[in-house]
């Protein structure tokens, strides 16, 4: 019996020494020290021993068990430590490795233009106003002196939603809405950037959806020279100090008199090139003196107040400023196009 015990001890210790994983070690523990293990079996056989031998054997069994248990414990510690080291080695972070490059986003060129124009006008005391893109016929046309029978409504082929609502064809309805809010009290000084919609077939210079920035100033004694001075500042700021502007007579139902505003061509400096079609001038916006009917309809006394309004095409500005030859580039989200603006500072 004693021999059997020593054999078992040797066998168990050998296995413990050889074990290389915690799971293996646990299996050994269960196999040798568990209730169904060989040592328990030896204990069961003690009934056959004499009363004298029994306590000796009992003590020996305990020694063997403790020896195996303590070796298992020791080995367990070693294996656990090794496991922690292995894990640390795998998870080690090399702080000297170069970082993964993060693709830096940038503002869309149209957003850049809008923000630049906003900054400029905010600096001149304007506030930014917004309005709905789904607009009523009243604000889009009627309040702007375009009654239902007005032929100018043919000029703007529109996306109607119902007979009375449509996708706004210009940002001018924000003019009408803002004036109404002021309840006949000047001054009003706003710009309103936003999307507008027209039933155009898309090509290099037309898009069924594009962006405008509308400007409106109402106060006492506002005249055409105020409009001209303001737009001169705008042209020089956005296109460069050397730019000049010229006003040509035009027609808009909501302004009288109305003008188209050209800037001297940036490409040829006014000599005439393919961009300005040989004229030396490029048309960039429309504007004029707010029609007295528009003022009156919005509750302003047209004898006391006068105002000017203008409308800027954002894409046109961006195309000229950045030398873009197709308006569709702005709307097709091609990163090869968009990333080119990373380098532009303004
Ligand atoms: N709303 C006009 C357009 O879309 C532009 C404009 C605005 C003209 C304000 C005059 C005054 O064509």
PDB file of N, CA, C and O in Angstrom, residues 4-5 8 11 30-44:
ATOM      1  N   UNK A   4       2.330   1.632  -3.370  1.00  0.00           N
ATOM      2  CA  UNK A   4       1.315   2.134  -4.316  1.00  0.00           C
ATOM      3  C   UNK A   4       1.190   3.653  -4.170  1.00  0.00           C
ATOM      4  O   UNK A   4       1.129   4.384  -5.161  1.00  0.00           O
ATOM      5  N   UNK A   5       1.204   4.097  -2.924  1.00  0.00           N
ATOM      6  CA  UNK A   5       1.093   5.533  -2.661  1.00  0.00           C
ATOM      7  C   UNK A   5       2.288   6.287  -3.233  1.00  0.00           C
ATOM      8  O   UNK A   5       2.143   7.334  -3.868  1.00  0.00           O
ATOM      9  N   UNK A   8       2.004   6.477  -6.924  1.00  0.00           N
ATOM     10  CA  UNK A   8       1.027   7.494  -7.323  1.00  0.00           C
ATOM     11  C   UNK A   8       1.589   8.902  -7.197  1.00  0.00           C
ATOM     12  O   UNK A   8       1.401   9.756  -8.049  1.00  0.00           O
ATOM     13  N   UNK A  11       4.083   9.535  -9.970  1.00  0.00           N
ATOM     14  CA  UNK A  11       3.359   9.675 -11.230  1.00  0.00           C
ATOM     15  C   UNK A  11       2.709  11.066 -11.311  1.00  0.00           C
ATOM     16  O   UNK A  11       2.856  11.781 -12.306  1.00  0.00           O
ATOM     17  N   UNK A  30      -8.010  16.921 -10.513  1.00  0.00           N
ATOM     18  CA  UNK A  30      -9.248  16.137 -10.418  1.00  0.00           C
ATOM     19  C   UNK A  30      -8.918  14.638 -10.417  1.00  0.00           C
ATOM     20  O   UNK A  30      -9.423  13.866  -9.603  1.00  0.00           O
ATOM     21  N   UNK A  31      -7.984  14.265 -11.323  1.00  0.00           N
ATOM     22  CA  UNK A  31      -7.671  12.842 -11.463  1.00  0.00           C
ATOM     23  C   UNK A  31      -7.056  12.248 -10.193  1.00  0.00           C
ATOM     24  O   UNK A  31      -7.452  11.177  -9.745  1.00  0.00           O
ATOM     25  N   UNK A  32      -6.141  12.980  -9.562  1.00  0.00           N
ATOM     26  CA  UNK A  32      -5.419  12.378  -8.416  1.00  0.00           C
ATOM     27  C   UNK A  32      -6.039  12.689  -7.070  1.00  0.00           C
ATOM     28  O   UNK A  32      -6.000  11.869  -6.166  1.00  0.00           O
ATOM     29  N   UNK A  33      -6.566  13.897  -6.933  1.00  0.00           N
ATOM     30  CA  UNK A  33      -7.055  14.269  -5.611  1.00  0.00           C
ATOM     31  C   UNK A  33      -8.573  14.201  -5.487  1.00  0.00           C
ATOM     32  O   UNK A  33      -9.119  14.346  -4.398  1.00  0.00           O
ATOM     33  N   UNK A  34      -9.256  14.002  -6.645  1.00  0.00           N
ATOM     34  CA  UNK A  34     -10.719  13.974  -6.626  1.00  0.00           C
ATOM     35  C   UNK A  34     -11.253  12.732  -5.895  1.00  0.00           C
ATOM     36  O   UNK A  34     -10.498  11.813  -5.575  1.00  0.00           O
ATOM     37  N   UNK A  35     -12.592  12.778  -5.703  1.00  0.00           N
ATOM     38  CA  UNK A  35     -13.238  11.685  -4.945  1.00  0.00           C
ATOM     39  C   UNK A  35     -13.122  10.329  -5.623  1.00  0.00           C
ATOM     40  O   UNK A  35     -13.143   9.292  -4.985  1.00  0.00           O
ATOM     41  N   UNK A  36     -13.018  10.391  -6.978  1.00  0.00           N
ATOM     42  CA  UNK A  36     -12.957   9.113  -7.691  1.00  0.00           C
ATOM     43  C   UNK A  36     -11.519   8.735  -8.019  1.00  0.00           C
ATOM     44  O   UNK A  36     -11.263   7.788  -8.755  1.00  0.00           O
ATOM     45  N   UNK A  37     -10.556   9.498  -7.481  1.00  0.00           N
ATOM     46  CA  UNK A  37      -9.147   9.279  -7.814  1.00  0.00           C
ATOM     47  C   UNK A  37      -8.540   8.089  -7.077  1.00  0.00           C
ATOM     48  O   UNK A  37      -9.143   7.556  -6.139  1.00  0.00           O
ATOM     49  N   UNK A  38      -7.330   7.702  -7.500  1.00  0.00           N
ATOM     50  CA  UNK A  38      -6.662   6.524  -6.940  1.00  0.00           C
ATOM     51  C   UNK A  38      -6.305   6.664  -5.455  1.00  0.00           C
ATOM     52  O   UNK A  38      -6.277   5.673  -4.719  1.00  0.00           O
ATOM     53  N   UNK A  39      -6.082   7.898  -4.987  1.00  0.00           N
ATOM     54  CA  UNK A  39      -5.693   8.052  -3.576  1.00  0.00           C
ATOM     55  C   UNK A  39      -6.891   7.777  -2.679  1.00  0.00           C
ATOM     56  O   UNK A  39      -6.777   7.105  -1.644  1.00  0.00           O
ATOM     57  N   UNK A  40      -8.045   8.273  -3.097  1.00  0.00           N
ATOM     58  CA  UNK A  40      -9.267   7.977  -2.345  1.00  0.00           C
ATOM     59  C   UNK A  40      -9.482   6.466  -2.273  1.00  0.00           C
ATOM     60  O   UNK A  40      -9.919   5.909  -1.255  1.00  0.00           O
ATOM     61  N   UNK A  41      -9.152   5.857  -3.415  1.00  0.00           N
ATOM     62  CA  UNK A  41      -9.310   4.408  -3.482  1.00  0.00           C
ATOM     63  C   UNK A  41      -8.417   3.722  -2.434  1.00  0.00           C
ATOM     64  O   UNK A  41      -8.852   2.820  -1.712  1.00  0.00           O
ATOM     65  N   UNK A  42      -7.174   4.218  -2.294  1.00  0.00           N
ATOM     66  CA  UNK A  42      -6.238   3.668  -1.298  1.00  0.00           C
ATOM     67  C   UNK A  42      -6.848   3.817   0.099  1.00  0.00           C
ATOM     68  O   UNK A  42      -6.847   2.882   0.902  1.00  0.00           O
ATOM     69  N   UNK A  43      -7.419   5.008   0.342  1.00  0.00           N
ATOM     70  CA  UNK A  43      -8.027   5.267   1.648  1.00  0.00           C
ATOM     71  C   UNK A  43      -9.125   4.259   1.962  1.00  0.00           C
ATOM     72  O   UNK A  43      -9.267   3.777   3.080  1.00  0.00           O
ATOM     73  N   UNK A  44      -9.897   3.959   0.888  1.00  0.00           N
ATOM     74  CA  UNK A  44     -10.989   2.995   1.091  1.00  0.00           C
ATOM     75  C   UNK A  44     -10.461   1.617   1.513  1.00  0.00           C
ATOM     76  O   UNK A  44     -11.051   0.920   2.315  1.00  0.00           O
TER      77      UNK A  44
END
